Amino acid sequence: MNLEPGPNATTIGGGLGANHGALIIRIAQRRDRTAFIVLFQPYGSRVKSYLRRWGAADAMSEDLAREALLPIWRKANRFDPAKAGASSWIFTIARNLWIDPLRKERRPELDPTDPLLVPDDPEDAEDADNAQEIEQRDGLLRTALGTLPAKQAEVVRLACDRLRGIIGDHPS
Amino acid sequence: MTPAILPMHHLEPGVLAAYASGALGEGPSLLVASHLTFCPDCRAAVTDLDRVGGTLLDELGPDALNGDALDKLLARLDEPGTIPTPRQEPAPPGEGGSELAALPAPIRSYLSLIDQDGTLPWKMLAPGVRQIRLMPRGADGANARLFKLAPHTSLPDHGHEGCEWTLVLTGSFTDAGQRFARGDVAHADRDTIHAPVTGAEDCICLIITDAPLRYTGLLGRLIQPVTDL
Ligand SMILES: [Zn+2]
């Protein structure tokens, strides 16, 4: 298996490598340091960029970005390619990471083991239980965002500005 | 087994996006996480939004880490297993049929001071109205409380300085001709004057406000000074 990212793997807009999920699985199964090194550059730099958008100072975003990469190594066994692509998984780690130090708040999360959880419709679950399909949906989303810069800007704006801590001013 | 009854009243996409992006404050996030427990549809939407987040992460212009970052990281890979981030454990669900057992895990995690028998520490506000404050009022004025309303209780008409979100956890209420039961979210903004009336059972709700309520009815004016609403 080729561990080097392809020539376009870190091109902005080209989408990060579709094989990154496989690298996370290699880390989980074989503690593969080379796989970790391959993931370090593209995700470290983007997590740092993401944290700076939330207002973290340079030094803090540097430190937090490193912290955000450690779970890729330590929690790789929790990565489930049937549930999320590599980028989504790393995004959720980075998102939860900045909330504590920057906002000094918790972010309450759903507990998937809660006895009260109302389960998904089994038919829907069958549809979703397919890593290849997830990759395809990721690709579609990426394509959609890539061809619609205004829409992408809207989503970024949604995520980073208008809704920062505000629940009152919601679009509907 | 009878199929679970699914919520009829959901969260706006903008709120789910704010939750997925991490932009939503702690109180409203508690309401979202609790609704997600009951709502496969909104759960699926949040999963999709996480995917959008991953896509946005991909699309961000990279901001290179310092030259020594990789070495610093590699040096830490062999550290013994990390101590998991300290999290409040949810209070145990308690005996089946207790009030606590009816509350979703995100809310149970805020109820650490629970009597052994699963009785919740309700404080009386007014006849038929009890509350538990779940977290200190946030810097933005947000407030998160559980309310327990006796059957056939009518809350006074009230307007709002800001926003109010209600998630039904047990029982039901009717407001402006609409019924809200377990898992349903009701939203009121500053233009809403409403007067919910509970059904035939106790109704426990999670209520998040982002500014103090301003009661407009007579009872409201009477209880306002004592309720710290
Ligand atoms: Zn819903």
CSV table of C-alpha atoms and ligand atoms in Angstrom, one decimal:
chain,number,residue,atom,x,y,z
A,1,MET,CA,0.0,0.0,0.0
A,2,ASN,CA,1.3,3.4,-0.9
A,3,LEU,CA,1.5,5.6,2.2
A,4,GLU,CA,2.6,8.7,0.5
A,5,PRO,CA,-0.2,11.1,-0.2
A,6,GLY,CA,-0.9,11.5,-3.9
A,7,PRO,CA,0.2,14.7,-5.7
A,8,ASN,CA,-3.2,16.2,-5.2
A,9,ALA,CA,-3.9,15.0,-1.7
A,10,THR,CA,-3.3,18.3,0.0
A,11,THR,CA,-4.4,20.6,-2.7
A,12,ILE,CA,-7.0,23.0,-1.4
A,13,GLY,CA,-10.3,22.1,-2.9
A,14,GLY,CA,-9.1,18.8,-4.2
A,15,GLY,CA,-10.2,17.0,-1.0
A,16,LEU,CA,-7.9,15.4,1.3
A,17,GLY,CA,-7.0,11.8,0.5
A,18,ALA,CA,-9.8,9.3,0.5
A,19,ASN,CA,-7.3,6.8,1.9
A,20,HIS,CA,-6.8,8.6,5.1
A,21,GLY,CA,-9.4,6.5,6.8
A,22,ALA,CA,-7.4,3.5,5.9
A,23,LEU,CA,-4.3,5.1,7.5
A,24,ILE,CA,-6.2,5.7,10.8
A,25,ILE,CA,-7.2,2.0,10.7
A,26,ARG,CA,-3.5,1.1,10.2
A,27,ILE,CA,-2.6,3.1,13.3
A,28,ALA,CA,-5.3,1.3,15.3
A,29,GLN,CA,-4.3,-2.1,14.1
A,30,ARG,CA,-0.5,-1.9,13.9
A,31,ARG,CA,0.5,1.3,15.7
A,32,ASP,CA,1.9,2.4,12.3
A,33,ARG,CA,4.0,5.6,12.9
A,34,THR,CA,4.5,6.2,9.2
A,35,ALA,CA,0.7,6.4,8.8
A,36,PHE,CA,0.6,9.0,11.6
A,37,ILE,CA,3.4,11.0,9.9
A,38,VAL,CA,1.5,11.1,6.6
A,39,LEU,CA,-1.6,12.4,8.4
A,40,PHE,CA,0.3,15.0,10.5
A,41,GLN,CA,1.0,17.5,7.8
A,42,PRO,CA,-2.4,18.0,6.1
A,43,TYR,CA,-4.5,17.8,9.3
A,44,GLY,CA,-2.1,19.6,11.7
A,45,SER,CA,-2.0,22.6,9.4
A,46,ARG,CA,-5.8,22.7,8.9
A,47,VAL,CA,-6.7,22.2,12.5
A,48,LYS,CA,-4.4,25.1,13.3
A,49,SER,CA,-6.1,27.2,10.7
A,50,TYR,CA,-9.5,26.2,12.0
A,51,LEU,CA,-8.5,27.1,15.6
A,52,ARG,CA,-7.2,30.5,14.5
A,53,ARG,CA,-10.5,31.2,12.9
A,54,TRP,CA,-12.1,30.8,16.3
A,55,GLY,CA,-9.8,33.5,17.6
A,56,ALA,CA,-7.0,31.4,19.2
A,57,ALA,CA,-3.7,33.2,19.3
A,58,ASP,CA,-0.9,31.8,17.2
A,59,ALA,CA,0.9,30.0,20.0
A,60,MET,CA,-2.3,28.6,21.4
A,61,SER,CA,-3.5,27.3,18.1
A,62,GLU,CA,-0.1,25.7,17.6
A,63,ASP,CA,-0.4,23.9,21.0
A,64,LEU,CA,-4.0,22.9,20.5
A,65,ALA,CA,-3.4,21.7,17.0
A,66,ARG,CA,-0.7,19.3,18.3
A,67,GLU,CA,-3.1,18.2,21.1
A,68,ALA,CA,-5.8,17.6,18.4
A,69,LEU,CA,-3.5,15.2,16.5
A,70,LEU,CA,-2.6,13.0,19.5
A,71,PRO,CA,-6.1,11.4,19.6
A,72,ILE,CA,-5.5,10.2,16.0
A,73,TRP,CA,-2.8,8.0,17.6
A,74,ARG,CA,-4.4,7.3,20.9
A,75,LYS,CA,-8.0,6.9,19.9
A,76,ALA,CA,-7.6,5.4,16.5
A,77,ASN,CA,-9.5,2.3,17.6
A,78,ARG,CA,-12.6,4.5,18.1
A,79,PHE,CA,-12.5,5.6,14.5
A,80,ASP,CA,-15.4,3.9,12.6
A,81,PRO,CA,-15.2,4.4,8.8
A,82,ALA,CA,-18.8,3.4,8.5
A,83,LYS,CA,-19.8,6.4,10.6
A,84,ALA,CA,-17.5,9.2,9.5
A,85,GLY,CA,-14.7,10.0,7.1
A,86,ALA,CA,-11.3,10.8,8.4
A,87,SER,CA,-11.9,14.6,8.0
A,88,SER,CA,-15.2,14.5,9.9
A,89,TRP,CA,-13.7,12.5,12.7
A,90,ILE,CA,-10.7,14.8,13.1
A,91,PHE,CA,-13.1,17.8,12.8
A,92,THR,CA,-15.1,16.6,15.7
A,93,ILE,CA,-11.9,16.2,17.8
A,94,ALA,CA,-10.7,19.7,16.9
A,95,ARG,CA,-14.2,21.2,17.6
A,96,ASN,CA,-14.4,19.7,21.1
A,97,LEU,CA,-10.8,20.6,21.8
A,98,TRP,CA,-11.2,24.4,21.5
A,99,ILE,CA,-14.4,24.7,23.5
A,100,ASP,CA,-12.8,23.8,26.8
A,101,PRO,CA,-9.7,26.1,26.9
A,102,LEU,CA,-11.2,28.9,24.8
A,103,ARG,CA,-14.7,29.1,26.0
A,104,LYS,CA,-14.4,27.4,29.4
A,105,GLU,CA,-17.6,25.6,28.8
A,106,ARG,CA,-18.7,22.0,28.3
A,107,ARG,CA,-20.3,20.8,25.2
A,108,PRO,CA,-22.9,18.3,26.3
A,109,GLU,CA,-23.0,15.3,24.0
A,110,LEU,CA,-25.4,12.6,23.2
A,111,ASP,CA,-24.6,9.4,25.0
A,112,PRO,CA,-25.0,6.6,22.5
A,113,THR,CA,-25.4,4.0,25.3
A,114,ASP,CA,-28.2,5.8,27.0
A,115,PRO,CA,-31.1,3.4,27.6
A,116,LEU,CA,-33.5,6.1,26.6
A,117,LEU,CA,-31.9,6.5,23.2
A,118,VAL,CA,-34.6,6.2,20.5
A,119,PRO,CA,-32.9,4.0,17.9
A,120,ASP,CA,-32.5,4.8,14.3
A,121,ASP,CA,-35.0,3.2,11.9
A,122,PRO,CA,-33.3,-0.1,11.0
A,123,GLU,CA,-33.8,0.6,7.2
A,124,ASP,CA,-32.0,3.9,7.5
A,125,ALA,CA,-29.2,2.3,9.4
A,126,GLU,CA,-28.7,-0.3,6.6
A,127,ASP,CA,-28.3,2.5,4.1
A,128,ALA,CA,-25.7,4.3,6.3
A,129,ASP,CA,-23.7,1.3,7.2
A,130,ASN,CA,-21.4,1.5,4.2
A,131,ALA,CA,-18.1,3.2,4.3
A,132,GLN,CA,-17.9,3.5,0.5
A,133,GLU,CA,-21.2,5.3,0.5
A,134,ILE,CA,-20.0,7.7,3.2
A,135,GLU,CA,-16.9,8.4,1.1
A,136,GLN,CA,-19.2,9.1,-1.9
A,137,ARG,CA,-21.4,11.4,0.2
A,138,ASP,CA,-18.2,13.2,1.4
A,139,GLY,CA,-17.2,13.6,-2.2
A,140,LEU,CA,-20.6,15.0,-3.2
A,141,LEU,CA,-20.5,17.5,-0.3
A,142,ARG,CA,-17.0,18.5,-1.3
A,143,THR,CA,-18.1,18.9,-4.9
A,144,ALA,CA,-21.2,20.8,-3.9
A,145,LEU,CA,-19.2,23.2,-1.8
A,146,GLY,CA,-16.4,23.5,-4.4
A,147,THR,CA,-18.8,24.5,-7.1
A,148,LEU,CA,-20.8,26.8,-4.9
A,149,PRO,CA,-18.4,29.3,-3.3
A,150,ALA,CA,-21.2,31.5,-2.1
A,151,LYS,CA,-22.8,28.5,-0.4
A,152,GLN,CA,-19.5,27.5,1.1
A,153,ALA,CA,-19.0,31.0,2.4
A,154,GLU,CA,-22.5,30.8,3.9
A,155,VAL,CA,-21.7,27.6,5.8
A,156,VAL,CA,-18.4,29.0,7.0
A,157,ARG,CA,-20.1,32.2,8.1
A,158,LEU,CA,-22.8,30.1,9.8
A,159,ALA,CA,-20.1,28.1,11.7
A,160,CYS,CA,-17.7,30.9,12.6
A,161,ASP,CA,-19.6,34.1,13.1
A,162,ARG,CA,-23.3,34.6,13.3
A,163,LEU,CA,-24.1,31.6,15.4
A,164,ARG,CA,-21.2,32.0,17.9
A,165,GLY,CA,-23.0,31.4,21.1
A,166,ILE,CA,-26.2,32.8,19.8
A,167,ILE,CA,-29.4,30.8,19.6
A,168,GLY,CA,-31.9,33.7,19.2
A,169,ASP,CA,-31.1,34.8,15.7
A,170,HIS,CA,-31.7,31.6,13.9
A,171,PRO,CA,-32.6,31.2,10.2
A,172,SER,CA,-35.7,29.2,9.6
B,1,MET,CA,-42.3,-3.9,21.4
B,2,THR,CA,-44.2,-0.8,20.3
B,3,PRO,CA,-42.3,1.5,18.1
B,4,ALA,CA,-41.0,4.6,19.9
B,5,ILE,CA,-43.0,7.7,19.5
B,6,LEU,CA,-40.9,10.2,17.5
B,7,PRO,CA,-40.8,13.9,18.2
B,8,MET,CA,-43.1,16.2,16.1
B,9,HIS,CA,-41.4,19.5,16.9
B,10,HIS,CA,-37.7,19.7,16.0
B,11,LEU,CA,-34.7,22.1,16.1
B,12,GLU,CA,-34.1,24.6,13.3
B,13,PRO,CA,-31.3,23.6,11.0
B,14,GLY,CA,-29.4,26.7,12.0
B,15,VAL,CA,-29.3,25.6,15.6
B,16,LEU,CA,-28.2,22.1,14.6
B,17,ALA,CA,-25.4,23.7,12.5
B,18,ALA,CA,-24.4,25.9,15.4
B,19,TYR,CA,-24.2,22.8,17.6
B,20,ALA,CA,-22.2,20.8,15.1
B,21,SER,CA,-19.8,23.6,14.6
B,22,GLY,CA,-19.3,24.0,18.3
B,23,ALA,CA,-20.7,27.6,18.2
B,24,LEU,CA,-23.7,26.9,20.5
B,25,GLY,CA,-23.4,27.7,24.1
B,26,GLU,CA,-23.5,25.1,26.9
B,27,GLY,CA,-27.1,25.5,27.9
B,28,PRO,CA,-28.6,25.3,24.4
B,29,SER,CA,-26.1,22.5,23.6
B,30,LEU,CA,-27.6,20.5,26.5
B,31,LEU,CA,-31.0,20.9,25.0
B,32,VAL,CA,-29.8,19.8,21.6
B,33,ALA,CA,-27.9,16.7,23.0
B,34,SER,CA,-31.1,15.8,24.9
B,35,HIS,CA,-33.4,16.2,21.9
B,36,LEU,CA,-30.9,14.1,19.8
B,37,THR,CA,-31.4,11.3,22.3
B,38,PHE,CA,-35.1,11.1,21.3
B,39,CYS,CA,-34.8,12.1,17.6
B,40,PRO,CA,-33.1,9.9,15.0
B,41,ASP,CA,-33.9,12.5,12.3
B,42,CYS,CA,-32.1,15.4,14.0
B,43,ARG,CA,-29.3,12.9,14.9
B,44,ALA,CA,-28.8,12.1,11.2
B,45,ALA,CA,-28.8,15.8,10.4
B,46,VAL,CA,-26.0,16.4,12.9
B,47,THR,CA,-24.0,13.5,11.5
B,48,ASP,CA,-24.3,15.1,8.1
B,49,LEU,CA,-23.2,18.4,9.5
B,50,ASP,CA,-20.2,16.8,11.1
B,51,ARG,CA,-19.4,15.6,7.6
B,52,VAL,CA,-19.7,19.2,6.3
B,53,GLY,CA,-17.4,20.2,9.1
B,54,GLY,CA,-14.9,17.7,7.9
B,55,THR,CA,-15.3,19.0,4.4
B,56,LEU,CA,-14.7,22.6,5.6
B,57,LEU,CA,-11.6,21.4,7.4
B,58,ASP,CA,-10.3,20.0,4.2
B,59,GLU,CA,-11.1,23.2,2.4
B,60,LEU,CA,-9.4,25.5,4.9
B,61,GLY,CA,-6.1,27.1,3.8
B,62,PRO,CA,-3.4,25.2,5.8
B,63,ASP,CA,-1.5,27.2,8.4
B,64,ALA,CA,1.7,25.3,8.8
B,65,LEU,CA,2.8,24.1,12.2
B,66,ASN,CA,6.3,25.0,13.5
B,67,GLY,CA,9.2,22.9,12.3
B,68,ASP,CA,9.6,21.1,15.6
B,69,ALA,CA,5.9,20.1,15.9
B,70,LEU,CA,6.2,16.7,14.4
B,71,ASP,CA,9.1,15.8,16.6
B,72,LYS,CA,7.3,17.0,19.7
B,73,LEU,CA,4.4,14.8,18.7
B,74,LEU,CA,6.4,11.7,17.9
B,75,ALA,CA,8.1,12.0,21.3
B,76,ARG,CA,4.7,11.8,22.9
B,77,LEU,CA,3.3,8.8,21.0
B,78,ASP,CA,4.8,6.3,23.4
B,79,GLU,CA,3.6,8.0,26.5
B,80,PRO,CA,1.5,5.6,28.5
B,81,GLY,CA,-2.3,5.8,27.9
B,82,THR,CA,-3.6,9.2,28.6
B,83,ILE,CA,-5.9,10.0,31.4
B,84,PRO,CA,-9.3,10.6,29.8
B,85,THR,CA,-10.5,14.1,30.0
B,86,PRO,CA,-12.4,14.5,33.3
B,87,ARG,CA,-16.1,14.4,32.6
B,88,GLN,CA,-18.9,14.4,34.9
B,89,GLU,CA,-20.4,10.9,34.9
B,90,PRO,CA,-24.1,10.8,34.4
B,91,ALA,CA,-25.9,10.1,37.6
B,92,PRO,CA,-27.0,6.4,37.5
B,93,PRO,CA,-30.5,6.2,35.9
B,94,GLY,CA,-31.9,5.0,39.2
B,95,GLU,CA,-34.8,2.6,39.6
B,96,GLY,CA,-37.0,2.2,36.5
B,97,GLY,CA,-40.0,4.4,36.8
B,98,SER,CA,-38.2,7.0,38.9
B,99,GLU,CA,-38.1,10.6,37.6
B,100,LEU,CA,-34.4,10.4,37.1
B,101,ALA,CA,-34.7,7.3,34.9
B,102,ALA,CA,-36.9,9.3,32.5
B,103,LEU,CA,-34.2,11.9,31.9
B,104,PRO,CA,-31.6,11.5,29.1
B,105,ALA,CA,-28.0,11.1,30.0
B,106,PRO,CA,-26.8,14.6,29.1
B,107,ILE,CA,-29.2,16.0,31.7
B,108,ARG,CA,-28.4,13.3,34.2
B,109,SER,CA,-24.7,14.3,34.0
B,110,TYR,CA,-25.7,17.7,35.5
B,111,LEU,CA,-27.7,16.2,38.3
B,112,SER,CA,-24.8,15.0,40.5
B,113,LEU,CA,-26.6,15.8,43.8
B,114,ILE,CA,-29.2,13.2,43.8
B,115,ASP,CA,-30.8,11.5,46.7
B,116,GLN,CA,-30.2,7.8,46.8
B,117,ASP,CA,-33.7,6.9,46.0
B,118,GLY,CA,-33.6,8.9,42.7
B,119,THR,CA,-35.6,11.8,44.1
B,120,LEU,CA,-34.8,15.0,42.4
B,121,PRO,CA,-34.0,18.2,44.4
B,122,TRP,CA,-37.0,20.2,43.2
B,123,LYS,CA,-37.5,23.7,44.6
B,124,MET,CA,-41.0,25.1,44.7
B,125,LEU,CA,-41.5,28.3,42.7
B,126,ALA,CA,-45.3,28.6,42.8
B,127,PRO,CA,-48.2,26.2,43.4
B,128,GLY,CA,-47.7,23.4,40.8
B,129,VAL,CA,-44.4,24.8,39.6
B,130,ARG,CA,-41.0,23.4,40.7
B,131,GLN,CA,-37.5,23.9,39.3
B,132,ILE,CA,-34.0,22.7,39.4
B,133,ARG,CA,-31.2,25.0,38.2
B,134,LEU,CA,-28.7,22.9,36.2
B,135,MET,CA,-25.9,25.3,35.7
B,136,PRO,CA,-24.9,28.8,36.7
B,137,ARG,CA,-26.3,31.5,34.5
B,138,GLY,CA,-23.9,31.9,31.6
B,139,ALA,CA,-21.9,35.0,30.7
B,140,ASP,CA,-24.4,35.6,27.9
B,141,GLY,CA,-27.3,35.4,30.4
B,142,ALA,CA,-28.3,31.9,29.3
B,143,ASN,CA,-30.0,29.9,31.9
B,144,ALA,CA,-30.7,26.1,32.0
B,145,ARG,CA,-33.3,24.7,34.3
B,146,LEU,CA,-35.6,21.7,34.7
B,147,PHE,CA,-39.2,22.6,35.4
B,148,LYS,CA,-41.8,20.3,36.8
B,149,LEU,CA,-45.4,21.4,36.3
B,150,ALA,CA,-48.3,19.7,38.0
B,151,PRO,CA,-51.1,18.3,35.8
B,152,HIS,CA,-53.5,20.8,34.3
B,153,THR,CA,-51.3,23.7,35.3
B,154,SER,CA,-51.4,26.9,33.3
B,155,LEU,CA,-48.4,29.0,33.3
B,156,PRO,CA,-49.1,32.8,33.2
B,157,ASP,CA,-48.9,34.6,29.8
B,158,HIS,CA,-45.4,35.7,29.5
B,159,GLY,CA,-43.3,37.6,27.0
B,160,HIS,CA,-39.6,37.4,26.7
B,161,GLU,CA,-36.6,39.7,26.8
B,162,GLY,CA,-34.8,37.1,24.7
B,163,CYS,CA,-35.4,33.5,23.7
B,164,GLU,CA,-36.8,30.5,25.4
B,165,TRP,CA,-36.4,26.9,24.4
B,166,THR,CA,-38.4,24.1,26.0
B,167,LEU,CA,-37.8,20.4,25.6
B,168,VAL,CA,-40.5,18.1,27.0
B,169,LEU,CA,-39.1,15.2,29.0
B,170,THR,CA,-42.2,13.7,30.6
B,171,GLY,CA,-45.9,14.4,30.2
B,172,SER,CA,-47.1,17.0,27.8
B,173,PHE,CA,-48.4,20.5,27.4
B,174,THR,CA,-50.5,22.4,24.9
B,175,ASP,CA,-49.7,25.9,23.7
B,176,ALA,CA,-51.5,28.0,21.1
B,177,GLY,CA,-53.3,24.9,19.9
B,178,GLN,CA,-50.2,22.7,19.5
B,179,ARG,CA,-49.4,19.7,21.6
B,180,PHE,CA,-45.8,19.1,22.9
B,181,ALA,CA,-44.8,15.7,24.3
B,182,ARG,CA,-41.6,13.8,25.1
B,183,GLY,CA,-38.8,14.9,22.8
B,184,ASP,CA,-40.6,17.9,21.4
B,185,VAL,CA,-39.0,21.3,21.3
B,186,ALA,CA,-41.0,24.6,21.7
B,187,HIS,CA,-39.3,27.8,20.8
B,188,ALA,CA,-40.5,31.3,21.8
B,189,ASP,CA,-38.8,34.5,20.9
B,190,ARG,CA,-39.3,38.1,22.0
B,191,ASP,CA,-42.5,38.5,20.0
B,192,THR,CA,-44.2,35.5,21.4
B,193,ILE,CA,-46.7,35.7,24.2
B,194,HIS,CA,-47.7,32.2,25.2
B,195,ALA,CA,-49.5,30.4,27.9
B,196,PRO,CA,-48.8,26.6,28.0
B,197,VAL,CA,-51.2,24.3,29.8
B,198,THR,CA,-50.0,20.9,31.0
B,199,GLY,CA,-51.8,17.6,30.3
B,200,ALA,CA,-53.1,15.0,32.7
B,201,GLU,CA,-49.7,14.1,34.1
B,202,ASP,CA,-46.7,15.9,35.7
B,203,CYS,CA,-44.8,17.5,32.9
B,204,ILE,CA,-41.0,17.8,33.3
B,205,CYS,CA,-39.2,20.1,30.8
B,206,LEU,CA,-35.8,21.4,30.2
B,207,ILE,CA,-36.0,25.2,29.7
B,208,ILE,CA,-33.2,27.3,28.3
B,209,THR,CA,-33.5,31.0,28.3
B,210,ASP,CA,-31.0,33.5,27.0
B,211,ALA,CA,-32.5,36.4,29.0
B,212,PRO,CA,-34.8,36.8,32.0
B,213,LEU,CA,-38.4,36.1,31.3
B,214,ARG,CA,-40.8,39.0,31.7
B,215,TYR,CA,-44.1,37.8,32.9
B,216,THR,CA,-47.0,39.9,31.6
B,217,GLY,CA,-49.9,38.3,33.4
B,218,LEU,CA,-51.1,39.2,36.8
B,219,LEU,CA,-49.8,36.0,38.4
B,220,GLY,CA,-46.6,36.6,36.5
B,221,ARG,CA,-46.2,40.0,38.2
B,222,LEU,CA,-46.9,38.4,41.5
B,223,ILE,CA,-44.4,35.6,41.2
B,224,GLN,CA,-41.7,37.4,39.3
B,225,PRO,CA,-40.0,38.8,42.3
B,226,VAL,CA,-39.7,35.4,44.0
B,227,THR,CA,-39.0,33.1,41.2
B,228,ASP,CA,-35.7,34.5,39.9
B,229,LEU,CA,-36.9,33.9,36.4
C,1,ZN,ZN,-35.6,16.4,15.9
